Short mmCIF file of C-alpha atoms in Angstrom, two decimals:
data_model
loop_
_atom_site.label_atom_id
_atom_site.label_comp_id
_atom_site.label_asym_id
_atom_site.label_seq_id
_atom_site.Cartn_x
_atom_site.Cartn_y
_atom_site.Cartn_z
CA MET K 292 11.68 4.67 135.68
CA LYS K 293 14.70 3.27 134.59
CA ALA K 294 15.54 0.15 132.32
CA VAL K 295 18.96 -1.28 131.40
CA CYS K 296 18.96 -1.87 127.82
CA LEU K 297 21.28 -4.52 126.31
CA LEU K 298 21.97 -3.11 123.21
CA SER K 299 25.19 -5.11 121.08
CA GLY K 300 24.86 -2.38 118.24
CA GLY K 301 22.83 -4.48 115.97
CA LEU K 302 18.99 -4.30 114.63
CA ASP K 303 17.52 -6.38 116.81
CA SER K 304 18.35 -4.83 120.24
CA ALA K 305 18.17 -1.20 118.92
CA THR K 306 14.38 -2.20 118.28
CA ALA K 307 13.82 -3.17 121.75
CA LEU K 308 15.90 0.11 122.92
CA ALA K 309 13.37 1.66 120.84
CA CYS K 310 10.43 -0.09 122.26
CA ALA K 311 11.71 0.80 126.35
CA LEU K 312 11.81 4.40 124.77
CA ARG K 313 8.54 4.15 123.09
CA ASP K 314 7.59 2.30 127.26
CA GLY K 315 8.35 5.70 128.77
CA PHE K 316 11.59 4.27 129.77
CA GLU K 317 14.69 6.40 130.99
CA CYS K 318 16.86 3.65 129.42
CA TYR K 319 20.06 2.75 130.59
CA CYS K 320 22.27 0.87 128.05
CA LEU K 321 25.10 -1.90 128.08
CA SER K 322 27.24 -3.71 125.80
CA PHE K 323 29.91 -5.99 126.47
CA ASP K 324 33.66 -5.92 124.69
CA TYR K 325 33.55 -9.48 125.63
CA GLY K 326 36.20 -10.87 122.81
CA GLN K 327 34.24 -10.93 118.91
CA ARG K 328 35.29 -10.61 116.61
CA HIS K 329 33.04 -8.54 115.55
CA GLN K 330 34.03 -5.44 118.02
CA VAL K 331 32.95 -2.89 115.32
CA GLU K 332 29.50 -3.39 116.82
CA LEU K 333 30.54 -1.59 119.66
CA GLU K 334 30.64 1.70 117.64
CA ALA K 335 27.39 0.87 116.70
CA ALA K 336 25.78 0.67 120.16
CA SER K 337 26.96 4.09 120.68
CA ARG K 338 25.65 5.53 118.09
CA VAL K 339 22.57 3.71 118.26
CA ALA K 340 22.54 5.15 122.30
CA GLY K 341 23.04 8.57 121.11
CA ALA K 342 21.30 8.77 117.89
CA LEU K 343 18.22 7.01 120.26
CA GLY K 344 18.47 9.25 123.00
CA ALA K 345 19.39 6.77 125.90
CA ALA K 346 20.23 8.36 129.26
CA ALA K 347 23.51 7.14 129.42
CA SER K 348 25.48 4.12 128.22
CA LYS K 349 28.00 1.63 129.27
CA VAL K 350 30.64 -0.72 128.04
CA ILE K 351 31.78 -4.16 130.30
CA ARG K 352 34.23 -5.61 129.18
CA ILE K 353 34.67 -9.37 130.04
CA ASP K 354 37.02 -11.87 127.95
CA LEU K 355 34.49 -14.98 127.28
CA ARG K 356 38.09 -15.73 124.90
CA ALA K 357 39.51 -17.25 128.34
CA PHE K 358 36.98 -20.03 128.17
CA GLY K 359 36.97 -20.32 124.00
CA GLY K 360 34.00 -22.79 122.37
CA SER K 361 32.49 -20.15 119.99
CA ALA K 362 33.60 -19.13 116.35
CA LEU K 363 32.16 -15.58 118.06
CA THR K 364 35.28 -15.84 120.42
CA ASP K 365 37.54 -18.59 119.15
CA ASP K 366 39.58 -19.52 115.85
CA ILE K 367 36.47 -21.12 114.09
CA ALA K 368 35.33 -20.37 111.34
CA VAL K 369 31.62 -18.28 110.84
CA PRO K 370 29.25 -21.00 108.74
CA LYS K 371 28.38 -18.60 105.73
CA GLY K 372 25.74 -18.95 102.90
CA ARG K 373 23.17 -21.23 105.21
CA GLU K 374 19.38 -21.05 104.20
CA SER K 375 17.31 -19.99 107.48
CA ALA K 376 15.94 -23.42 108.15
CA GLU K 377 19.25 -24.24 108.00
CA MET K 378 19.94 -22.66 111.01
CA ALA K 379 16.89 -24.05 112.50
CA ALA K 380 17.52 -27.52 112.49
CA SER K 381 20.54 -26.98 115.12
CA ILE K 382 22.94 -24.49 117.30
CA PRO K 383 25.48 -22.90 115.32
CA VAL K 384 29.12 -22.70 116.32
CA THR K 385 28.57 -18.62 116.67
CA TYR K 386 26.75 -20.09 119.58
CA VAL K 387 28.88 -18.37 122.88
CA PRO K 388 28.53 -20.66 125.89
CA ALA K 389 25.85 -19.35 128.20
CA ARG K 390 26.34 -15.33 126.28
CA ASN K 391 22.81 -14.32 127.26
CA THR K 392 23.02 -15.51 130.71
CA VAL K 393 26.36 -14.09 131.52
CA PHE K 394 24.91 -10.81 130.42
CA LEU K 395 21.75 -10.63 131.24
CA SER K 396 23.38 -11.37 134.72
CA ILE K 397 25.73 -8.26 134.62
CA ALA K 398 22.52 -6.16 133.39
CA LEU K 399 20.64 -7.36 136.79
CA ALA K 400 23.94 -6.43 138.73
CA TRP K 401 23.64 -2.47 137.20
CA ALA K 402 19.74 -2.88 137.73
CA GLU K 403 19.37 -3.06 141.02
CA ALA K 404 22.32 -0.59 141.98
CA LEU K 405 20.34 1.58 139.88
CA GLY K 406 17.38 0.57 141.29
CA ALA K 407 15.77 -0.12 138.11
CA GLY K 408 13.40 -3.02 138.06
CA ASP K 409 12.73 -3.43 133.49
CA LEU K 410 15.41 -5.03 131.62
CA TYR K 411 15.07 -5.25 127.84
CA LEU K 412 16.69 -7.74 126.10
CA GLY K 413 16.41 -7.64 121.69
CA VAL K 414 16.01 -11.69 121.33
CA ASN K 415 13.53 -13.50 118.66
CA ALA K 416 12.59 -16.81 118.67
CA VAL K 417 11.54 -16.82 115.00
CA ASP K 418 13.79 -15.46 112.39
CA TYR K 419 17.01 -16.40 114.86
CA SER K 420 19.91 -18.69 115.05
CA GLY K 421 19.24 -21.61 116.92
CA TYR K 422 20.20 -20.35 120.07
CA PRO K 423 18.97 -21.86 123.38
CA ASP K 424 18.90 -18.33 125.58
CA CYS K 425 16.98 -16.64 123.01
CA ARG K 426 13.78 -19.25 124.40
CA PRO K 427 10.45 -17.68 125.96
CA GLU K 428 11.25 -20.48 128.52
CA TYR K 429 14.95 -19.31 128.87
CA ILE K 430 13.91 -15.51 130.06
CA GLU K 431 11.09 -16.94 132.35
CA ALA K 432 13.08 -18.98 134.31
CA PHE K 433 15.83 -16.38 134.08
CA GLU K 434 13.23 -13.96 135.74
CA ARG K 435 12.46 -16.00 138.48
CA MET K 436 15.78 -16.64 139.17
CA ALA K 437 16.57 -13.10 139.83
CA ASN K 438 13.59 -12.51 142.31
CA LEU K 439 15.29 -14.60 143.84
CA ALA K 440 18.87 -13.79 143.35
CA THR K 441 18.72 -9.80 144.29
CA LYS K 442 17.74 -7.81 147.80
CA ALA K 443 15.40 -5.84 145.75
CA GLY K 444 13.76 -8.83 144.53
CA VAL K 445 13.52 -10.70 147.89
CA GLU K 446 12.76 -7.56 150.19
CA HIS K 447 9.77 -6.67 147.34
CA THR K 448 11.55 -3.03 146.72
CA THR K 449 11.59 -3.91 142.61
CA ARG K 450 10.51 -7.12 141.22
CA PHE K 451 12.15 -7.90 138.10
CA ARG K 452 11.20 -8.56 134.46
CA ILE K 453 12.77 -9.54 131.66
CA HIS K 454 10.75 -7.18 128.86
CA THR K 455 11.30 -9.03 125.04
CA PRO K 456 9.61 -7.62 122.84
CA LEU K 457 10.74 -9.00 119.97
CA ILE K 458 10.41 -12.42 120.96
CA ASP K 459 7.38 -13.55 118.82
CA LEU K 460 8.01 -10.93 115.47
CA SER K 461 9.55 -12.20 112.29
CA LYS K 462 12.81 -10.20 111.14
CA ALA K 463 10.13 -8.00 108.83
CA GLU K 464 8.12 -7.35 111.53
CA ILE K 465 11.16 -5.75 113.89
CA ILE K 466 12.11 -3.94 111.34
CA SER K 467 8.69 -2.28 110.52
CA LEU K 468 8.32 -1.80 113.95
CA GLY K 469 12.22 -0.07 114.36
CA LEU K 470 11.20 2.35 111.61
CA SER K 471 7.76 3.41 113.14
CA LEU K 472 9.62 4.41 116.14
CA GLY K 473 12.53 5.81 114.72
CA VAL K 474 15.40 3.81 114.23
CA ASP K 475 17.74 4.35 111.53
CA TYR K 476 19.15 1.29 110.55
CA SER K 477 22.00 2.79 109.01
CA LEU K 478 23.58 2.84 112.39
CA THR K 479 23.48 -1.01 113.03
CA HIS K 480 25.59 -3.58 112.56
CA SER K 481 24.76 -7.12 112.74
CA CYS K 482 27.21 -8.99 111.43
CA TYR K 483 29.14 -11.63 112.64
CA ASP K 484 31.92 -11.88 110.61
CA PRO K 485 32.53 -7.88 109.18
CA ILE K 486 35.26 -7.83 106.55
CA GLY K 487 37.28 -4.16 108.16
CA ALA K 488 33.70 -2.26 108.93
CA GLN K 489 31.80 -3.96 106.53
CA PRO K 490 29.24 -6.63 106.70
CA CYS K 491 30.07 -9.84 105.28
CA GLY K 492 26.28 -10.75 103.47
CA ARG K 493 26.72 -14.34 104.06
CA CYS K 494 26.80 -15.05 107.83
CA ASP K 495 23.76 -16.31 109.33
CA SER K 496 22.92 -12.73 110.92
CA CYS K 497 23.56 -10.98 107.75
CA VAL K 498 20.94 -13.71 105.95
CA LEU K 499 18.30 -13.36 108.48
CA ARG K 500 18.59 -9.42 108.09
CA ARG K 501 18.74 -9.20 104.35
CA ALA K 502 15.63 -11.55 104.47
CA GLY K 503 13.66 -9.64 106.93
CA PHE K 504 13.93 -6.18 105.09
CA ALA K 505 13.15 -8.00 101.29
CA GLU K 506 10.14 -9.66 102.77
CA ALA K 507 9.24 -6.45 104.44
CA GLY K 508 9.69 -4.94 101.26
CA LEU K 509 12.78 -2.01 101.72
CA ALA K 510 16.38 -1.37 100.90
CA ASP K 511 18.49 -1.96 104.36
CA PRO K 512 20.82 0.71 104.63
CA LEU K 513 24.04 -0.95 104.47
CA GLU K 514 26.63 -2.07 101.54
CA TYR K 515 27.22 -5.54 101.77
CA ALA K 516 31.05 -7.05 100.89
CA GLY K 517 29.10 -10.15 99.51
CA MET V 286 34.84 -35.97 135.26
CA LYS V 287 35.41 -32.25 135.23
CA ALA V 288 34.07 -29.42 138.42
CA VAL V 289 34.02 -26.10 138.12
CA CYS V 290 34.93 -24.73 141.46
CA LEU V 291 34.15 -20.61 142.34
CA LEU V 292 36.97 -20.08 145.08
CA SER V 293 36.74 -16.29 146.61
CA GLY V 294 40.36 -17.93 148.20
CA GLY V 295 37.93 -17.76 151.80
CA LEU V 296 37.27 -20.62 153.76
CA ASP V 297 33.91 -21.36 152.30
CA SER V 298 35.22 -22.07 149.29
CA ALA V 299 38.60 -23.68 150.17
CA THR V 300 36.40 -26.59 151.82
CA ALA V 301 33.40 -26.47 148.93
CA LEU V 302 36.53 -27.24 147.01
CA ALA V 303 38.02 -30.23 148.91
CA CYS V 304 34.32 -31.44 148.89
CA ALA V 305 34.44 -31.06 144.96
CA LEU V 306 38.38 -32.81 145.10
CA ARG V 307 36.99 -35.87 147.85
CA ASP V 308 33.53 -36.41 144.91
CA GLY V 309 36.37 -37.67 142.68
CA PHE V 310 36.30 -34.20 140.12
CA GLU V 311 39.25 -32.87 138.33
CA CYS V 312 38.75 -29.22 139.59
CA TYR V 313 38.95 -25.91 137.16
CA CYS V 314 38.86 -23.16 139.82
CA LEU V 315 37.50 -19.75 138.88
CA SER V 316 38.08 -16.60 140.70
CA PHE V 317 37.02 -12.71 139.85
CA ASP V 318 39.05 -10.02 139.91
CA TYR V 319 36.02 -7.70 140.46
CA GLY V 320 37.26 -5.01 142.03
CA GLN V 321 36.31 -5.70 145.94
CA ARG V 322 38.23 -3.94 147.93
CA HIS V 323 39.67 -7.49 149.82
CA GLN V 324 42.06 -8.24 146.72
CA VAL V 325 44.08 -10.28 149.05
CA GLU V 326 41.88 -13.11 149.22
CA LEU V 327 42.95 -13.37 144.82
CA GLU V 328 46.35 -14.63 146.17
CA ALA V 329 44.77 -16.88 149.09
CA ALA V 330 42.35 -19.16 146.33
CA SER V 331 45.87 -19.71 144.12
CA ARG V 332 47.65 -20.72 147.28
CA VAL V 333 44.74 -22.68 148.08
CA ALA V 334 43.84 -24.05 144.82
CA GLY V 335 47.85 -24.88 144.66
CA ALA V 336 47.84 -26.62 147.83
CA LEU V 337 44.92 -28.87 147.32
CA GLY V 338 45.87 -29.51 144.28
CA ALA V 339 43.28 -28.11 141.50
CA ALA V 340 43.65 -28.97 137.77
CA ALA V 341 43.88 -25.67 136.59
CA SER V 342 42.30 -22.09 138.00
CA LYS V 343 41.39 -18.66 136.32
CA VAL V 344 41.22 -15.48 137.27
CA ILE V 345 38.72 -13.09 135.39
CA ARG V 346 38.11 -9.47 135.78
CA ILE V 347 34.86 -7.79 135.32
CA ASP V 348 34.61 -4.21 137.44
CA LEU V 349 31.62 -4.45 139.08
CA ARG V 350 32.56 -0.83 140.43
CA ALA V 351 31.38 0.48 137.81
CA PHE V 352 27.95 -0.20 139.11
CA GLY V 353 28.62 0.78 143.16
CA GLY V 354 26.16 0.14 145.61
CA SER V 355 28.22 -1.79 147.84
CA ALA V 356 30.53 -1.51 150.99
CA LEU V 357 32.83 -4.38 149.21
CA THR V 358 33.46 -2.32 146.09
CA ASP V 359 32.18 1.02 147.16
CA ASP V 360 33.06 4.10 149.22
CA ILE V 361 31.49 3.01 152.48
CA ALA V 362 32.38 1.23 155.35
CA VAL V 363 32.35 -1.53 155.92
CA PRO V 364 29.99 -2.50 159.40
CA LYS V 365 32.31 -3.85 162.38
CA GLY V 366 31.86 -5.56 165.41
CA ARG V 367 28.04 -7.02 165.22
CA GLU V 368 27.08 -9.97 166.38
CA SER V 369 24.87 -13.02 164.03
CA ALA V 370 21.56 -12.08 165.02
CA GLU V 371 22.03 -8.33 163.71
CA MET V 372 23.64 -10.30 160.96
CA ALA V 373 20.68 -12.53 160.01
CA ALA V 374 18.13 -9.81 160.73
CA SER V 375 18.66 -7.85 157.39
CA ILE V 376 20.91 -7.98 153.75
CA PRO V 377 23.90 -5.53 154.69
CA VAL V 378 25.44 -2.99 152.76
CA THR V 379 28.18 -5.34 152.01
CA TYR V 380 25.75 -7.80 149.69
CA VAL V 381 27.13 -7.15 146.29
CA PRO V 382 24.22 -6.39 143.23
CA ALA V 383 23.51 -9.93 141.80
CA ARG V 384 26.60 -10.80 142.59
CA ASN V 385 26.75 -14.83 142.57
CA THR V 386 24.34 -14.28 139.57
CA VAL V 387 26.74 -13.34 137.90
CA PHE V 388 30.10 -15.51 139.13
CA LEU V 389 27.45 -18.89 138.14
CA SER V 390 26.81 -17.43 135.70
CA ILE V 391 30.19 -16.92 133.82
CA ALA V 392 31.04 -20.31 136.07
CA LEU V 393 28.54 -21.83 133.59
CA ALA V 394 30.15 -20.46 131.13
CA TRP V 395 33.57 -22.64 131.61
CA ALA V 396 31.54 -24.89 132.36
CA GLU V 397 29.62 -25.65 128.71
CA ALA V 398 33.07 -24.63 127.21
CA LEU V 399 34.90 -27.19 129.26
CA GLY V 400 32.28 -30.11 128.71
CA ALA V 401 31.59 -30.27 132.48
CA GLY V 402 28.00 -30.25 134.46
CA ASP V 403 29.05 -30.06 137.87
CA LEU V 404 29.35 -26.46 139.88
CA TYR V 405 30.64 -26.24 143.07
CA LEU V 406 29.79 -22.83 145.66
CA GLY V 407 30.20 -22.64 148.80
CA VAL V 408 27.08 -20.94 150.10
CA ASN V 409 25.79 -21.26 153.53
CA ALA V 410 22.76 -20.67 154.59
CA VAL V 411 23.15 -20.97 158.24
CA ASP V 412 26.37 -18.83 160.02
CA TYR V 413 26.17 -16.16 156.78
CA SER V 414 25.56 -12.66 156.58
CA GLY V 415 21.83 -13.00 155.24
CA TYR V 416 22.57 -12.27 150.93
CA PRO V 417 20.05 -13.61 149.11
CA ASP V 418 22.09 -15.96 147.17
CA CYS V 419 23.36 -17.91 148.94
CA ARG V 420 19.76 -19.81 149.47
CA PRO V 421 18.64 -23.11 148.81
CA GLU V 422 15.21 -21.49 146.18
CA TYR V 423 18.10 -19.17 145.00
CA ILE V 424 20.24 -22.03 143.40
CA GLU V 425 17.38 -24.61 142.52
CA ALA V 426 16.36 -21.67 140.64
CA PHE V 427 19.53 -20.96 138.81
CA GLU V 428 20.12 -24.34 137.97
CA ARG V 429 16.70 -24.66 136.58
CA MET V 430 17.70 -21.82 133.66
CA ALA V 431 21.25 -22.87 133.29
CA ASN V 432 19.54 -26.17 131.50
CA LEU V 433 17.25 -24.31 129.50
CA ALA V 434 19.89 -21.14 129.07
CA THR V 435 22.35 -23.72 127.39
CA LYS V 436 23.37 -25.93 124.71
CA ALA V 437 24.55 -28.64 126.45
CA GLY V 438 21.42 -28.82 128.88
CA VAL V 439 19.11 -27.93 126.05
CA GLU V 440 20.64 -30.97 123.82
CA HIS V 441 20.67 -32.96 126.96
CA THR V 442 24.50 -33.88 126.89
CA THR V 443 24.70 -32.39 130.28
CA ARG V 444 23.12 -31.76 132.79
CA PHE V 445 24.45 -28.72 134.66
CA ARG V 446 24.44 -29.54 138.73
CA ILE V 447 24.87 -26.55 141.35
CA HIS V 448 26.90 -28.14 144.39
CA THR V 449 26.73 -26.56 147.48
CA PRO V 450 27.71 -29.09 149.86
CA LEU V 451 27.93 -26.79 153.06
CA ILE V 452 24.50 -25.07 152.57
CA ASP V 453 23.14 -26.84 155.78
CA LEU V 454 26.10 -27.20 157.65
CA SER V 455 27.42 -24.50 160.65
CA LYS V 456 30.77 -22.72 160.03
CA ALA V 457 32.15 -25.08 162.83
CA GLU V 458 30.67 -27.81 160.53
CA ILE V 459 32.41 -26.68 158.08
CA ILE V 460 35.71 -26.57 159.63
CA SER V 461 35.71 -29.65 161.00
CA LEU V 462 34.45 -30.97 157.59
CA GLY V 463 37.17 -29.19 155.87
CA LEU V 464 40.23 -30.37 158.25
CA SER V 465 39.25 -33.99 157.76
CA LEU V 466 39.42 -33.38 153.85
CA GLY V 467 43.23 -31.68 154.84
CA VAL V 468 42.18 -28.42 154.02
CA ASP V 469 44.36 -26.07 155.17
CA TYR V 470 42.74 -22.99 156.81
CA SER V 471 46.56 -20.65 157.28
CA LEU V 472 46.06 -20.15 153.29
CA THR V 473 42.84 -19.02 153.41
CA HIS V 474 41.73 -15.34 153.65
CA SER V 475 37.84 -14.37 155.03
CA CYS V 476 38.24 -10.71 156.03
CA TYR V 477 36.11 -8.12 153.53
CA ASP V 478 37.67 -5.09 155.08
CA PRO V 479 41.75 -6.10 155.41
CA ILE V 480 44.36 -4.43 156.94
CA GLY V 481 47.39 -4.62 154.38
CA ALA V 482 47.39 -8.63 154.64
CA GLN V 483 45.87 -9.19 157.96
CA PRO V 484 42.17 -9.57 158.60
CA CYS V 485 40.38 -7.02 160.53
CA GLY V 486 38.56 -9.67 163.03
CA ARG V 487 35.56 -7.69 162.77
CA CYS V 488 33.80 -7.75 160.01
CA ASP V 489 30.43 -10.23 159.59
CA SER V 490 32.76 -12.22 157.32
CA CYS V 491 35.24 -12.19 160.58
CA VAL V 492 33.04 -12.41 163.25
CA LEU V 493 31.61 -15.86 161.65
CA ARG V 494 34.87 -17.12 160.89
CA ARG V 495 35.85 -16.87 165.01
CA ALA V 496 32.94 -18.20 166.64
CA GLY V 497 33.00 -21.02 163.86
CA PHE V 498 36.76 -21.85 165.34
CA ALA V 499 35.58 -21.03 168.48
CA GLU V 500 32.61 -23.22 168.64
CA ALA V 501 34.51 -26.21 167.13
CA GLY V 502 37.29 -26.15 170.00
CA LEU V 503 39.85 -25.03 167.72
CA ALA V 504 42.40 -22.49 167.52
CA ASP V 505 42.11 -20.20 164.06
CA PRO V 506 45.81 -20.06 162.46
CA LEU V 507 45.12 -16.28 161.65
CA GLU V 508 46.35 -13.89 163.22
CA TYR V 509 43.49 -10.76 163.90
CA ALA V 510 44.57 -7.40 163.63
CA GLY V 511 41.49 -6.08 166.19
#
């Protein structure tokens, strides 16, 4: 059985891929070159797919800079040094308009062409940046739409399912799960605003990752710039 | 008020754009270079946007050939000479996996970045090729998902709405409506498998268009190859 796994190269998506492999799927990894300032994550995605033994990996280019509106794709500063309570209070400027919807839609296209019904996504609604497209109600609505959108869904040859194995886990739990499944976190990259290839240590994504390793009582294999 | 209008360059999307302008919107037209064999439609889209007076138009590249699975993007023959009853009986090989979902998702990203809540799409569930992503139940599911996916939807600054002004019209009614709104159908292009710049006259799209003009008692301004 085949599954399409969205793989950014970060800690969460690497762990979600490891879950898909644990669940017995042959994994087709999909990454996006969308004009993000942290392009270094694409190299991480390729390393992670190779190390975990994915069946295939593909990078699709889609220029979301054409629309702007986010600190990840536009000339807007990435917030630094925020606490997690502050992150949860409002949707930050690193939110990319409709990003997960665009990514999941393209993953759905690949899944249907492959004859795969299962999609894996490393979203998380506990230790997260407050993005609306990481919440369970959004995932359910996407899944429902996907089964009405497609030939395979309408003809009932495939039932599309969006798997979000990390959605209810804390960052520390995600890290422990990934380690138990053989994820090498030194290969991953989570920073929104890397300094060269080095994670900044102070963006929301770095703050959440570092707190997760600390809470799990483990050392993060990455070296941070700040 | 701004609206994002999906514009393929065909008869239906040109008419949907004319409806958005009639409804008083400033129109931002979005077209896709997705590796389709009928790339000539992109020139038609640009001509139509200019002639009708759109505020802006953008072409986004996304290579759906990377996935294959359709006669429009892969090395599969486009069916010719089918009757409309035959088209309605099953989903044809010109179906592109999840195409409208990919296009609407990217339109949603642009709409959110623009601060627009309204999207116009020229789908039709009467004289159509049997595609699942042209039906009202799909459109409703997408709209529901869009309002859960986005910062603007979740914070209630915008209510996203997918307008499908043609969904219940016959092809002849679409043509009459478009003419009443000033659409110049000589600028549009509907063929799935053009011979040079000329429509083949025999693919499902040409068959539906020709029957529509005939039923409306009007002459199609295009010259067909066959």
